[in-house]
Amino acid sequence: MKKVKVFFLVLLVLTALVGLWRKNPVNMRKYEATEFLFDTECTVRAYGIKAEEAVKAVFRELAELHTLTSIYDKNSQISLINSANAETAVCVDSAIVNMINKAQQVCRDSEGAFDITAAPVTRLWKFDGDKGVVPSNADIQDALDKIGFENFEIDVLKCTVKKKTKDASIDLGGVVKGYAGDVAAEILKSFGVDGALVDLGGNIVCVGKNQQTKNGAWRVGLQKPFAPTGEFDDVIEVESGAVVTSGTYQRFFEHKGRRYHHIIDPHSGYPSEQPYDSVTVVTDSALTADCLSTACFVLGEEKGRELAKRYNAEVHFLSR
Ligand code: AMP
Ligand code: MG
């Protein structure tokens, strides 16, 4: 009996010691890595015993998503969709179908302010290259005729995408970082990390508890448009979830004294002209936040706020 008591006492003390050891910030394992994917810098920082394994697993998955959706790779699934003939069902990864599905919903709800089928026109501006190009008005009008969600049919169960017209194509630039953020969060959780921060070119996802604050909340700075990196307009506190920004300062070029940015109004074919420079959306899903940030930017402040409300999302419009 005495031996059993001693055994449990020792076990109790050991458990308490392990708990204290893990709570001590010196012993809390931290792992951080940065890679260039989706045409931007992606950083993942995690805390916990399996932090390193978790971050490495996240980057393996992000690299796969990058390969699936890269428009530079002729064999990527997105290139296969874009080069397919009309009425040919293309079998794709469920990730692609999920992205298209969500994008389709936000496209409808934003009355086309967000539209991944705007690819024929977004591509003309060449924001993905070294230097942007101002297309001719004739080319823009010609490309506008090729836009439309009704041109695409997806089968969620069979994981296929079919287009009705040969010239229709898809640009996942406004969704893939959001989708990738959600995937990263799920992987980090599956490794049981204590806390993690995912930053995919300004698309932030907070997972678990922030090990550096007393209440475990994350403090995310809202970048002041066109100010040096890290100069914030505001700092918001979030328990978990996504903080996603679409800003004119993220990608732009100047031509003949005019500035052209990468958020295109699919109705006009030109960069969306607004009195603000960035829109940040805060909500649980990074995929939703990614679609909404672009949609709200193009819609304008009044309609943008209405759309965000329908999705239970918080929205911030910032000017330089
Ligand atoms: P984001 O940085 O999330 O606002 O997305 C911008 C990227 O999405 C651009 O670089 C384009 O590839 C694409 N894009 C631009 N305008 C739109 C739009 N109105 N709807 C959907 N995608 C867009
Ligand atoms: Mg977006």
Short mmCIF file of C-alpha atoms and ligand atoms in Angstrom, two decimals, residues 114 174-175 246 290-291 293-294, ligand 2:
data_model
loop_
_atom_site.label_atom_id
_atom_site.label_comp_id
_atom_site.label_asym_id
_atom_site.label_seq_id
_atom_site.Cartn_x
_atom_site.Cartn_y
_atom_site.Cartn_z
CA PHE A 114 -14.87 39.14 -57.25
CA GLY A 174 -7.20 36.01 -55.32
CA VAL A 175 -8.01 32.72 -53.53
CA SER A 246 -5.91 43.27 -50.36
CA ASP A 290 -9.22 36.17 -49.19
CA CYS A 291 -12.21 36.23 -51.56
CA SER A 293 -10.97 41.26 -49.23
CA THR A 294 -10.77 41.51 -53.03
MG MG B 2 -7.93 37.94 -52.16
#
